[in-house]
Amino acid sequence: MSGIKEIDRTYIANTYARFPVEIVSGKGSILKDDTGKEYIDMGSGIAVNAFGVGDEEWKQAVIAQLDLVQHTSNLYYTAPGPRLAQMLCEKTGMKKVFFGNSGAEANECAIKAARKYAAEKKGPDCYTIVTLWNSFHGRTLTTLAATGQEHYHELYRPLTPGFVHAKANDLEDLIRVAEAQPTAAVMIECVQGEGGVIALDEDFVKGAAQYCKEHDVLLIADEVQCGNGRSGALYAYMNYGVQPDIVSTAKGIGGGLPLGVCLLGEKVQDVFGPGDHGSTFGANPVCCAGACSILSRIDDRLLAEVREKSAYIFDTLGSAPGVSAVTGMGLMIGILPEKKAAADVVRECMDKGVLCLTAKDRVRLLPALNIPMETLKKAVEIIRAACA
Ligand code: PLP
């Protein structure tokens, strides 16, 4: 047996419905398969390759750290983690950082921080976290419990208790759900990704933040998918003029290496003491050195470019025949085809050399933040034709 697709099907756990494409290499926003066919990458590894494939600056930062030491454990100091944490705090006003390896692990940390804060401040009965219907927070049993989509829960019960869900963009419902028991935190994605690329309403996010502030309920922003420049601001909450108490992120910050980040604000900065939480690979120096390179380049100029490219996509596809809605924010975009199924549009685009994703009934676009305008225009033209 030599074909990778066959070996994969035989030996890899059957958890992914893969497209029939084997990617062997790439550069920037162009990927090449095993037959030499080239694709424009409009998914960037599900919002991971922030600067595309083989970005030279990121690669050099990673290689330089690999030449020094790849891992030491958290028993010793290494430079990249603290440098990255300092940069994150200076750019966000958050106070302390915990590093893990994935979005789910970043959310686990956020949940533990919220529970410990509430237990110490309000007592052991205050542990419930309100999340939104249609949210996605990860695949561990606790982050699945946080995820407000019941179909992910089936056959995995009992899940971690202490999560209840409220309707997105319905402040009255959020408050009703939060008041039904002692509540430790409210957790939101400002732009829901897996739930269909839906940006929350400004009034709702502001109202939720105000409620949390007045009731000493922690506000957690899950920025795993919508963070790190993707929304056109460094973090999506910044578009809403609110200040979360905890921010979780992953994906794009690692630029292609696994890195989860939990940012702790003023209220929770001292919630953890030695031994309270940990992760063997947390603050891995290679991942953090790469992330320093990524984060240092998500500057005002890049963010302006993200917004400009976003406006181009909204303008071009918003009025295109066969498209009934374009949703999302920045370079996190959902396209609702009028008649075709999203999966059929994605398949047609793939045949024509453009790789897109889906989210629920939408075609989802998450291109590299630095995708060249000309490349983006070519891809959008193919997507437009596929929707028509
Ligand atoms: N939170 C959000 C908003 C996500 O979109 C995802 C993954 O898609 C996760 C959490 C889980 O991240 P990971 O797959 O890195 O654990």
mmCIF file of C-alpha atoms and ligand atoms in Angstrom:
data_model
loop_
_atom_site.group_PDB
_atom_site.id
_atom_site.type_symbol
_atom_site.label_atom_id
_atom_site.label_comp_id
_atom_site.label_asym_id
_atom_site.label_seq_id
_atom_site.Cartn_x
_atom_site.Cartn_y
_atom_site.Cartn_z
ATOM 1 C CA MET A 1 0.000 0.000 0.000
ATOM 2 C CA SER A 2 1.651 3.267 -1.014
ATOM 3 C CA GLY A 3 -1.100 5.812 -1.808
ATOM 4 C CA ILE A 4 -1.406 8.285 1.074
ATOM 5 C CA LYS A 5 -5.195 8.484 0.782
ATOM 6 C CA GLU A 6 -5.457 4.724 1.202
ATOM 7 C CA ILE A 7 -2.966 4.577 4.108
ATOM 8 C CA ASP A 8 -4.847 7.451 5.771
ATOM 9 C CA ARG A 9 -8.184 5.669 5.386
ATOM 10 C CA THR A 10 -6.705 2.459 6.784
ATOM 11 C CA TYR A 11 -4.724 3.792 9.731
ATOM 12 C CA ILE A 12 -6.049 7.223 10.736
ATOM 13 C CA ALA A 13 -9.097 7.385 13.019
ATOM 14 C CA ASN A 14 -12.106 8.122 10.886
ATOM 15 C CA THR A 15 -12.938 11.548 12.371
ATOM 16 C CA TYR A 16 -12.530 13.767 9.298
ATOM 17 C CA ALA A 17 -14.460 13.879 6.032
ATOM 18 C CA ARG A 18 -11.507 14.884 3.863
ATOM 19 C CA PHE A 19 -11.640 16.342 0.375
ATOM 20 C CA PRO A 20 -9.940 14.073 -2.184
ATOM 21 C CA VAL A 21 -6.865 16.325 -2.419
ATOM 22 C CA GLU A 22 -3.349 15.619 -1.145
ATOM 23 C CA ILE A 23 -1.444 18.841 -0.539
ATOM 24 C CA VAL A 24 2.298 18.440 -0.935
ATOM 25 C CA SER A 25 3.652 21.995 -0.871
ATOM 26 C CA GLY A 26 2.780 25.645 -1.138
ATOM 27 C CA LYS A 27 3.959 29.234 -1.000
ATOM 28 C CA GLY A 28 1.947 32.157 0.317
ATOM 29 C CA SER A 29 -1.676 31.628 -0.724
ATOM 30 C CA ILE A 30 -0.950 29.001 -3.384
ATOM 31 C CA LEU A 31 -1.049 25.284 -2.575
ATOM 32 C CA LYS A 32 0.086 22.435 -4.819
ATOM 33 C CA ASP A 33 -1.332 18.884 -4.793
ATOM 34 C CA ASP A 34 0.378 15.574 -5.593
ATOM 35 C CA THR A 35 -0.489 15.883 -9.289
ATOM 36 C CA GLY A 36 1.073 19.354 -9.545
ATOM 37 C CA LYS A 37 -2.308 21.133 -9.694
ATOM 38 C CA GLU A 38 -2.263 24.555 -8.035
ATOM 39 C CA TYR A 39 -4.996 26.012 -5.821
ATOM 40 C CA ILE A 40 -5.665 29.427 -4.330
ATOM 41 C CA ASP A 41 -5.997 28.771 -0.618
ATOM 42 C CA MET A 42 -9.058 30.561 0.780
ATOM 43 C CA GLY A 43 -9.038 28.599 4.047
ATOM 44 C CA SER A 44 -5.442 28.981 5.344
ATOM 45 C CA GLY A 45 -5.706 25.727 7.290
ATOM 46 C CA ILE A 46 -8.922 26.977 9.005
ATOM 47 C CA ALA A 47 -7.553 30.415 9.938
ATOM 48 C CA VAL A 48 -4.145 29.086 11.006
ATOM 49 C CA ASN A 49 -1.595 30.136 8.371
ATOM 50 C CA ALA A 50 -1.988 33.865 9.090
ATOM 51 C CA PHE A 51 0.713 34.816 6.575
ATOM 52 C CA GLY A 52 0.165 31.894 4.239
ATOM 53 C CA VAL A 53 2.438 28.916 3.612
ATOM 54 C CA GLY A 54 6.203 29.132 4.047
ATOM 55 C CA ASP A 55 6.211 32.764 5.171
ATOM 56 C CA GLU A 56 9.927 33.629 5.202
ATOM 57 C CA GLU A 57 10.012 35.775 8.358
ATOM 58 C CA TRP A 58 8.064 33.246 10.397
ATOM 59 C CA LYS A 59 10.194 30.393 9.036
ATOM 60 C CA GLN A 60 13.435 32.178 9.949
ATOM 61 C CA ALA A 61 12.168 32.873 13.484
ATOM 62 C CA VAL A 62 11.222 29.206 13.902
ATOM 63 C CA ILE A 63 14.505 27.897 12.447
ATOM 64 C CA ALA A 64 16.595 30.279 14.583
ATOM 65 C CA GLN A 65 14.900 28.955 17.730
ATOM 66 C CA LEU A 66 15.214 25.341 16.524
ATOM 67 C CA ASP A 67 18.976 25.945 16.254
ATOM 68 C CA LEU A 68 19.035 26.977 19.939
ATOM 69 C CA VAL A 69 16.692 24.614 21.798
ATOM 70 C CA GLN A 70 13.304 23.146 20.792
ATOM 71 C CA HIS A 71 11.851 22.400 24.224
ATOM 72 C CA THR A 72 12.881 22.607 27.862
ATOM 73 C CA SER A 73 9.648 22.085 29.896
ATOM 74 C CA ASN A 74 8.225 24.788 32.118
ATOM 75 C CA LEU A 75 10.748 24.028 34.852
ATOM 76 C CA TYR A 76 13.180 26.517 33.312
ATOM 77 C CA TYR A 77 12.994 29.955 31.725
ATOM 78 C CA THR A 78 13.229 30.369 27.954
ATOM 79 C CA ALA A 79 12.949 33.715 26.171
ATOM 80 C CA PRO A 80 10.251 33.380 23.437
ATOM 81 C CA GLY A 81 7.265 32.705 25.779
ATOM 82 C CA PRO A 82 7.805 35.738 28.046
ATOM 83 C CA ARG A 83 8.557 37.949 24.989
ATOM 84 C CA LEU A 84 5.328 36.854 23.345
ATOM 85 C CA ALA A 85 3.368 37.325 26.587
ATOM 86 C CA GLN A 86 4.776 40.851 27.006
ATOM 87 C CA MET A 87 3.846 41.739 23.428
ATOM 88 C CA LEU A 88 0.314 40.340 23.884
ATOM 89 C CA CYS A 89 -0.241 42.269 27.137
ATOM 90 C CA GLU A 90 1.141 45.502 25.701
ATOM 91 C CA LYS A 91 -1.116 45.221 22.647
ATOM 92 C CA THR A 92 -4.294 44.274 24.558
ATOM 93 C CA GLY A 93 -3.997 45.730 28.063
ATOM 94 C CA MET A 94 -4.448 42.218 29.486
ATOM 95 C CA LYS A 95 -2.201 41.405 32.451
ATOM 96 C CA LYS A 96 -1.016 37.804 32.322
ATOM 97 C CA VAL A 97 -0.839 34.954 29.810
ATOM 98 C CA PHE A 98 -1.127 31.172 30.016
ATOM 99 C CA PHE A 99 0.159 29.192 27.034
ATOM 100 C CA GLY A 100 -1.197 25.822 25.862
ATOM 101 C CA ASN A 101 -1.380 24.101 22.510
ATOM 102 C CA SER A 102 -4.834 24.511 21.011
ATOM 103 C CA GLY A 103 -8.024 26.524 21.061
ATOM 104 C CA ALA A 104 -9.769 23.974 23.242
ATOM 105 C CA GLU A 105 -6.920 24.112 25.750
ATOM 106 C CA ALA A 106 -7.014 27.924 25.762
ATOM 107 C CA ASN A 107 -10.739 27.712 26.538
ATOM 108 C CA GLU A 108 -10.173 25.093 29.261
ATOM 109 C CA CYS A 109 -7.819 27.585 30.910
ATOM 110 C CA ALA A 110 -10.366 30.395 30.530
ATOM 111 C CA ILE A 111 -13.052 28.193 32.132
ATOM 112 C CA LYS A 112 -10.786 27.122 35.007
ATOM 113 C CA ALA A 113 -9.762 30.730 35.641
ATOM 114 C CA ALA A 114 -13.421 31.835 35.701
ATOM 115 C CA ARG A 115 -14.458 28.994 38.010
ATOM 116 C CA LYS A 116 -11.616 29.624 40.460
ATOM 117 C CA TYR A 117 -12.265 33.386 40.526
ATOM 118 C CA ALA A 118 -15.982 32.870 41.144
ATOM 119 C CA ALA A 119 -15.468 30.104 43.743
ATOM 120 C CA GLU A 120 -13.097 32.296 45.749
ATOM 121 C CA LYS A 121 -15.135 35.478 45.374
ATOM 122 C CA LYS A 122 -18.724 34.237 45.441
ATOM 123 C CA GLY A 123 -18.584 30.718 46.844
ATOM 124 C CA PRO A 124 -18.605 27.125 45.576
ATOM 125 C CA ASP A 125 -22.105 27.324 44.039
ATOM 126 C CA CYS A 126 -21.062 29.986 41.566
ATOM 127 C CA TYR A 127 -19.576 28.017 38.690
ATOM 128 C CA THR A 128 -22.066 28.253 35.804
ATOM 129 C CA ILE A 129 -20.888 29.703 32.502
ATOM 130 C CA VAL A 130 -23.393 31.061 29.983
ATOM 131 C CA THR A 131 -22.483 30.491 26.340
ATOM 132 C CA LEU A 132 -24.526 31.102 23.197
ATOM 133 C CA TRP A 133 -26.579 28.712 21.132
ATOM 134 C CA ASN A 134 -24.751 27.959 17.908
ATOM 135 C CA SER A 135 -21.345 28.662 19.483
ATOM 136 C CA PHE A 136 -18.262 26.475 19.097
ATOM 137 C CA HIS A 137 -15.625 26.281 21.800
ATOM 138 C CA GLY A 138 -13.765 22.997 21.180
ATOM 139 C CA ARG A 139 -13.850 19.207 21.327
ATOM 140 C CA THR A 140 -12.702 18.305 24.841
ATOM 141 C CA LEU A 141 -15.582 17.207 27.073
ATOM 142 C CA THR A 142 -15.620 20.558 28.893
ATOM 143 C CA THR A 143 -15.375 22.741 25.793
ATOM 144 C CA LEU A 144 -17.984 20.527 24.105
ATOM 145 C CA ALA A 145 -20.262 21.234 27.066
ATOM 146 C CA ALA A 146 -19.574 24.942 26.479
ATOM 147 C CA THR A 147 -20.422 24.542 22.786
ATOM 148 C CA GLY A 148 -24.068 25.481 22.238
ATOM 149 C CA GLN A 149 -24.779 22.906 19.525
ATOM 150 C CA GLU A 150 -26.510 19.810 20.843
ATOM 151 C CA HIS A 151 -25.628 17.551 17.923
ATOM 152 C CA TYR A 152 -21.970 17.603 19.055
ATOM 153 C CA HIS A 153 -23.048 16.361 22.505
ATOM 154 C CA GLU A 154 -24.922 13.224 21.507
ATOM 155 C CA LEU A 155 -23.219 9.978 22.609
ATOM 156 C CA TYR A 156 -20.615 11.844 24.698
ATOM 157 C CA ARG A 157 -22.729 12.428 27.779
ATOM 158 C CA PRO A 158 -22.296 13.020 30.634
ATOM 159 C CA LEU A 159 -20.493 16.224 29.743
ATOM 160 C CA THR A 160 -18.924 18.587 32.268
ATOM 161 C CA PRO A 161 -21.796 20.212 34.161
ATOM 162 C CA GLY A 162 -22.120 23.967 34.638
ATOM 163 C CA PHE A 163 -22.875 25.278 31.153
ATOM 164 C CA VAL A 164 -26.131 26.865 30.019
ATOM 165 C CA HIS A 165 -26.896 28.527 26.702
ATOM 166 C CA ALA A 166 -28.617 31.742 25.677
ATOM 167 C CA LYS A 167 -29.783 33.080 22.323
ATOM 168 C CA ALA A 168 -27.236 35.135 20.375
ATOM 169 C CA ASN A 169 -28.238 38.784 19.887
ATOM 170 C CA ASP A 170 -30.992 38.527 22.520
ATOM 171 C CA LEU A 171 -29.825 40.394 25.621
ATOM 172 C CA GLU A 172 -33.041 39.695 27.498
ATOM 173 C CA ASP A 173 -32.545 35.961 27.033
ATOM 174 C CA LEU A 174 -28.885 36.197 28.070
ATOM 175 C CA ILE A 175 -29.824 37.995 31.296
ATOM 176 C CA ARG A 176 -32.701 35.595 31.979
ATOM 177 C CA VAL A 177 -30.388 32.587 31.565
ATOM 178 C CA ALA A 178 -27.639 34.205 33.653
ATOM 179 C CA GLU A 179 -30.038 35.072 36.505
ATOM 180 C CA ALA A 180 -31.457 31.553 36.773
ATOM 181 C CA GLN A 181 -28.516 30.470 38.987
ATOM 182 C CA PRO A 182 -25.290 31.947 40.343
ATOM 183 C CA THR A 183 -23.254 32.715 37.198
ATOM 184 C CA ALA A 184 -19.466 32.871 37.013
ATOM 185 C CA ALA A 185 -18.994 34.001 33.402
ATOM 186 C CA VAL A 186 -20.465 34.720 30.001
ATOM 187 C CA MET A 187 -18.445 33.358 27.080
ATOM 188 C CA ILE A 188 -18.908 34.584 23.503
ATOM 189 C CA GLU A 189 -17.324 34.488 20.065
ATOM 190 C CA CYS A 190 -17.794 38.016 18.686
ATOM 191 C CA VAL A 191 -17.876 36.411 15.261
ATOM 192 C CA GLN A 192 -19.243 32.860 15.425
ATOM 193 C CA GLY A 193 -17.161 30.737 13.076
ATOM 194 C CA GLU A 194 -18.283 27.108 13.017
ATOM 195 C CA GLY A 195 -21.819 28.341 13.743
ATOM 196 C CA GLY A 196 -22.080 29.910 10.263
ATOM 197 C CA VAL A 197 -19.778 32.984 10.235
ATOM 198 C CA ILE A 198 -22.092 35.337 12.068
ATOM 199 C CA ALA A 199 -20.903 38.584 13.642
ATOM 200 C CA LEU A 200 -22.750 39.383 16.859
ATOM 201 C CA ASP A 201 -24.692 42.677 17.000
ATOM 202 C CA GLU A 202 -22.896 45.587 18.604
ATOM 203 C CA ASP A 203 -25.779 46.362 20.985
ATOM 204 C CA PHE A 204 -25.834 42.770 22.202
ATOM 205 C CA VAL A 205 -22.087 42.564 22.865
ATOM 206 C CA LYS A 206 -22.074 45.976 24.576
ATOM 207 C CA GLY A 207 -25.151 45.027 26.635
ATOM 208 C CA ALA A 208 -23.608 41.697 27.654
ATOM 209 C CA ALA A 209 -20.374 43.428 28.673
ATOM 210 C CA GLN A 210 -22.317 45.997 30.708
ATOM 211 C CA TYR A 211 -24.358 43.280 32.462
ATOM 212 C CA CYS A 212 -21.165 41.339 33.280
ATOM 213 C CA LYS A 213 -19.455 44.439 34.665
ATOM 214 C CA GLU A 214 -22.409 45.388 36.878
ATOM 215 C CA HIS A 215 -22.788 41.858 38.304
ATOM 216 C CA ASP A 216 -19.117 40.872 38.624
ATOM 217 C CA VAL A 217 -19.699 38.149 36.046
ATOM 218 C CA LEU A 218 -16.572 37.562 33.966
ATOM 219 C CA LEU A 219 -16.734 38.201 30.224
ATOM 220 C CA ILE A 220 -14.743 35.650 28.219
ATOM 221 C CA ALA A 221 -14.052 36.341 24.536
ATOM 222 C CA ASP A 222 -13.248 33.199 22.528
ATOM 223 C CA GLU A 223 -10.978 34.632 19.836
ATOM 224 C CA VAL A 224 -9.659 31.294 18.621
ATOM 225 C CA GLN A 225 -10.996 31.795 15.089
ATOM 226 C CA CYS A 226 -11.898 35.505 14.905
ATOM 227 C CA GLY A 227 -8.744 36.773 16.652
ATOM 228 C CA ASN A 228 -5.229 37.706 15.562
ATOM 229 C CA GLY A 229 -6.156 40.223 12.884
ATOM 230 C CA ARG A 230 -8.811 38.169 11.134
ATOM 231 C CA SER A 231 -11.694 40.536 11.940
ATOM 232 C CA GLY A 232 -9.809 43.637 10.789
ATOM 233 C CA ALA A 233 -8.850 44.493 14.388
ATOM 234 C CA LEU A 234 -6.166 42.674 16.378
ATOM 235 C CA TYR A 235 -8.927 40.945 18.376
ATOM 236 C CA ALA A 236 -12.568 40.971 17.284
ATOM 237 C CA TYR A 237 -13.821 42.331 20.636
ATOM 238 C CA MET A 238 -11.894 45.507 19.837
ATOM 239 C CA ASN A 239 -14.423 46.230 17.072
ATOM 240 C CA TYR A 240 -17.143 46.396 19.746
ATOM 241 C CA GLY A 241 -15.498 48.749 22.243
ATOM 242 C CA VAL A 242 -15.734 46.231 25.104
ATOM 243 C CA GLN A 243 -13.058 44.894 27.438
ATOM 244 C CA PRO A 244 -13.273 41.159 28.235
ATOM 245 C CA ASP A 245 -11.869 39.820 31.497
ATOM 246 C CA ILE A 246 -10.445 36.755 29.743
ATOM 247 C CA VAL A 247 -9.506 36.229 26.086
ATOM 248 C CA SER A 248 -8.714 32.830 24.595
ATOM 249 C CA THR A 249 -7.010 32.448 21.250
ATOM 250 C CA ALA A 250 -5.042 29.960 19.119
ATOM 251 C CA LYS A 251 -4.990 29.170 15.374
ATOM 252 C CA GLY A 252 -3.537 32.259 13.599
ATOM 253 C CA ILE A 253 -1.214 33.334 16.388
ATOM 254 C CA GLY A 254 0.911 30.217 15.884
ATOM 255 C CA GLY A 255 1.142 30.862 12.138
ATOM 256 C CA GLY A 256 0.995 27.086 11.513
ATOM 257 C CA LEU A 257 2.492 25.644 14.696
ATOM 258 C CA PRO A 258 0.241 24.605 17.605
ATOM 259 C CA LEU A 259 -0.213 27.327 20.196
ATOM 260 C CA GLY A 260 -3.101 28.141 22.532
ATOM 261 C CA VAL A 261 -3.209 31.373 24.509
ATOM 262 C CA CYS A 262 -5.340 32.465 27.438
ATOM 263 C CA LEU A 263 -5.074 36.156 28.319
ATOM 264 C CA LEU A 264 -6.045 37.084 31.879
ATOM 265 C CA GLY A 265 -7.273 40.605 32.636
ATOM 266 C CA GLU A 266 -7.052 42.655 35.805
ATOM 267 C CA LYS A 267 -9.664 40.749 37.823
ATOM 268 C CA VAL A 268 -8.202 37.310 37.188
ATOM 269 C CA GLN A 269 -4.514 38.060 36.733
ATOM 270 C CA ASP A 270 -3.586 36.480 40.075
ATOM 271 C CA VAL A 271 -6.172 33.709 40.099
ATOM 272 C CA PHE A 272 -3.633 30.954 39.419
ATOM 273 C CA GLY A 273 -0.779 30.007 41.716
ATOM 274 C CA PRO A 274 1.986 27.429 41.153
ATOM 275 C CA GLY A 275 0.470 24.005 40.481
ATOM 276 C CA ASP A 276 -3.017 25.331 39.677
ATOM 277 C CA HIS A 277 -2.703 24.739 35.947
ATOM 278 C CA GLY A 278 -0.095 23.602 33.459
ATOM 279 C CA SER A 279 0.791 22.060 30.103
ATOM 280 C CA THR A 280 3.956 20.164 29.173
ATOM 281 C CA PHE A 281 4.326 21.881 25.815
ATOM 282 C CA GLY A 282 2.933 25.228 27.027
ATOM 283 C CA ALA A 283 5.068 28.194 25.896
ATOM 284 C CA ASN A 284 7.076 25.889 23.653
ATOM 285 C CA PRO A 285 9.966 28.138 22.542
ATOM 286 C CA VAL A 286 9.745 27.214 18.837
ATOM 287 C CA CYS A 287 5.993 27.903 18.638
ATOM 288 C CA CYS A 288 6.368 31.127 20.656
ATOM 289 C CA ALA A 289 9.326 32.382 18.571
ATOM 290 C CA GLY A 290 7.198 31.922 15.437
ATOM 291 C CA ALA A 291 4.244 33.610 17.140
ATOM 292 C CA CYS A 292 6.381 36.649 18.080
ATOM 293 C CA SER A 293 7.091 37.076 14.372
ATOM 294 C CA ILE A 294 3.389 36.764 13.499
ATOM 295 C CA LEU A 295 2.080 39.069 16.228
ATOM 296 C CA SER A 296 4.690 41.780 15.593
ATOM 297 C CA ARG A 297 3.452 42.066 11.989
ATOM 298 C CA ILE A 298 -0.283 42.322 12.718
ATOM 299 C CA ASP A 299 0.026 46.100 12.701
ATOM 300 C CA ASP A 300 -2.239 48.975 11.629
ATOM 301 C CA ARG A 301 -1.145 48.691 8.000
ATOM 302 C CA LEU A 302 -1.932 44.982 7.778
ATOM 303 C CA LEU A 303 -5.269 45.467 9.552
ATOM 304 C CA ALA A 304 -6.217 48.233 7.094
ATOM 305 C CA GLU A 305 -5.399 45.813 4.253
ATOM 306 C CA VAL A 306 -7.586 43.139 5.859
ATOM 307 C CA ARG A 307 -10.499 45.606 6.008
ATOM 308 C CA GLU A 308 -9.920 46.701 2.403
ATOM 309 C CA LYS A 309 -9.898 43.104 1.115
ATOM 310 C CA SER A 310 -12.960 42.363 3.215
ATOM 311 C CA ALA A 311 -14.845 45.297 1.679
ATOM 312 C CA TYR A 312 -13.893 44.011 -1.781
ATOM 313 C CA ILE A 313 -15.342 40.565 -1.031
ATOM 314 C CA PHE A 314 -18.526 41.984 0.559
ATOM 315 C CA ASP A 315 -19.037 44.383 -2.388
ATOM 316 C CA THR A 316 -18.325 41.841 -5.123
ATOM 317 C CA LEU A 317 -20.179 38.853 -3.718
ATOM 318 C CA GLY A 318 -22.895 40.784 -1.882
ATOM 319 C CA SER A 319 -24.484 41.775 -5.171
ATOM 320 C CA ALA A 320 -23.574 38.642 -7.153
ATOM 321 C CA PRO A 321 -26.285 36.509 -8.757
ATOM 322 C CA GLY A 322 -26.898 33.300 -6.830
ATOM 323 C CA VAL A 323 -25.725 34.791 -3.518
ATOM 324 C CA SER A 324 -28.432 35.538 -0.969
ATOM 325 C CA ALA A 325 -26.205 36.868 1.843
ATOM 326 C CA VAL A 326 -22.609 37.614 2.752
ATOM 327 C CA THR A 327 -21.897 37.586 6.499
ATOM 328 C CA GLY A 328 -18.967 37.843 8.874
ATOM 329 C CA MET A 329 -16.275 40.410 9.431
ATOM 330 C CA GLY A 330 -12.806 41.138 8.034
ATOM 331 C CA LEU A 331 -11.377 38.091 6.310
ATOM 332 C CA MET A 332 -13.789 35.747 8.069
ATOM 333 C CA ILE A 333 -16.626 35.555 5.599
ATOM 334 C CA GLY A 334 -19.693 33.379 5.048
ATOM 335 C CA ILE A 335 -21.485 33.243 1.701
ATOM 336 C CA LEU A 336 -25.016 31.888 1.633
ATOM 337 C CA PRO A 337 -25.761 30.548 -1.862
ATOM 338 C CA GLU A 338 -29.310 31.165 -3.052
ATOM 339 C CA LYS A 339 -30.057 27.776 -4.588
ATOM 340 C CA LYS A 340 -26.949 25.593 -4.466
ATOM 341 C CA ALA A 341 -25.713 23.731 -1.405
ATOM 342 C CA ALA A 342 -22.535 25.270 0.052
ATOM 343 C CA ALA A 343 -20.731 21.921 -0.342
ATOM 344 C CA ASP A 344 -21.507 21.910 -4.092
ATOM 345 C CA VAL A 345 -20.119 25.431 -4.495
ATOM 346 C CA VAL A 346 -16.959 24.364 -2.617
ATOM 347 C CA ARG A 347 -16.568 21.308 -4.884
ATOM 348 C CA GLU A 348 -16.992 23.419 -8.017
ATOM 349 C CA CYS A 349 -14.430 25.933 -6.754
ATOM 350 C CA MET A 350 -12.005 23.110 -5.984
ATOM 351 C CA ASP A 351 -12.276 21.802 -9.543
ATOM 352 C CA LYS A 352 -11.461 25.320 -10.758
ATOM 353 C CA GLY A 353 -8.464 25.631 -8.419
ATOM 354 C CA VAL A 354 -9.827 27.473 -5.350
ATOM 355 C CA LEU A 355 -10.011 25.859 -1.902
ATOM 356 C CA CYS A 356 -12.870 27.143 0.289
ATOM 357 C CA LEU A 357 -14.458 25.851 3.491
ATOM 358 C CA THR A 358 -18.027 25.478 4.689
ATOM 359 C CA ALA A 359 -19.739 26.487 7.936
ATOM 360 C CA LYS A 360 -23.328 25.203 8.272
ATOM 361 C CA ASP A 361 -25.167 26.322 5.106
ATOM 362 C CA ARG A 362 -22.435 28.760 4.060
ATOM 363 C CA VAL A 363 -19.284 28.794 2.017
ATOM 364 C CA ARG A 364 -16.656 30.033 4.456
ATOM 365 C CA LEU A 365 -13.614 32.076 3.465
ATOM 366 C CA LEU A 366 -10.633 32.440 5.809
ATOM 367 C CA PRO A 367 -7.761 33.415 3.495
ATOM 368 C CA ALA A 368 -4.284 34.384 4.693
ATOM 369 C CA LEU A 369 -4.286 37.959 6.021
ATOM 370 C CA ASN A 370 -1.636 38.930 3.456
ATOM 371 C CA ILE A 371 -3.233 37.259 0.421
ATOM 372 C CA PRO A 372 -2.237 39.428 -2.569
ATOM 373 C CA MET A 373 -5.164 41.458 -3.967
ATOM 374 C CA GLU A 374 -4.701 39.973 -7.449
ATOM 375 C CA THR A 375 -4.859 36.422 -6.083
ATOM 376 C CA LEU A 376 -7.926 37.302 -4.025
ATOM 377 C CA LYS A 377 -9.662 38.789 -7.070
ATOM 378 C CA LYS A 378 -9.038 35.592 -9.082
ATOM 379 C CA ALA A 379 -10.473 33.453 -6.281
ATOM 380 C CA VAL A 380 -13.519 35.690 -5.776
ATOM 381 C CA GLU A 381 -14.281 35.549 -9.512
ATOM 382 C CA ILE A 382 -14.274 31.723 -9.405
ATOM 383 C CA ILE A 383 -16.455 31.704 -6.250
ATOM 384 C CA ARG A 384 -18.860 34.187 -7.860
ATOM 385 C CA ALA A 385 -19.188 32.005 -10.957
ATOM 386 C CA ALA A 386 -19.707 28.878 -8.818
ATOM 387 C CA CYS A 387 -22.553 30.529 -6.867
ATOM 388 C CA ALA A 388 -24.359 31.783 -9.987
HETATM 389 N N1 PLP B 1 -13.081 28.060 19.662
HETATM 390 C C1 PLP B 1 -13.418 28.437 18.423
HETATM 391 C C2 PLP B 1 -14.189 29.700 18.231
HETATM 392 C C3 PLP B 1 -13.049 27.658 17.322
HETATM 393 O O1 PLP B 1 -13.406 28.030 16.096
HETATM 394 C C4 PLP B 1 -12.310 26.467 17.550
HETATM 395 C C5 PLP B 1 -11.928 25.600 16.427
HETATM 396 O O2 PLP B 1 -12.403 25.715 15.323
HETATM 397 C C6 PLP B 1 -11.975 26.116 18.868
HETATM 398 C C7 PLP B 1 -12.367 26.945 19.887
HETATM 399 C C8 PLP B 1 -11.189 24.873 19.145
HETATM 400 O O3 PLP B 1 -9.874 25.052 18.712
HETATM 401 P P1 PLP B 1 -8.898 23.796 18.537
HETATM 402 O O4 PLP B 1 -9.420 22.990 17.404
HETATM 403 O O5 PLP B 1 -7.555 24.424 18.265
HETATM 404 O O6 PLP B 1 -8.926 23.069 19.828
#
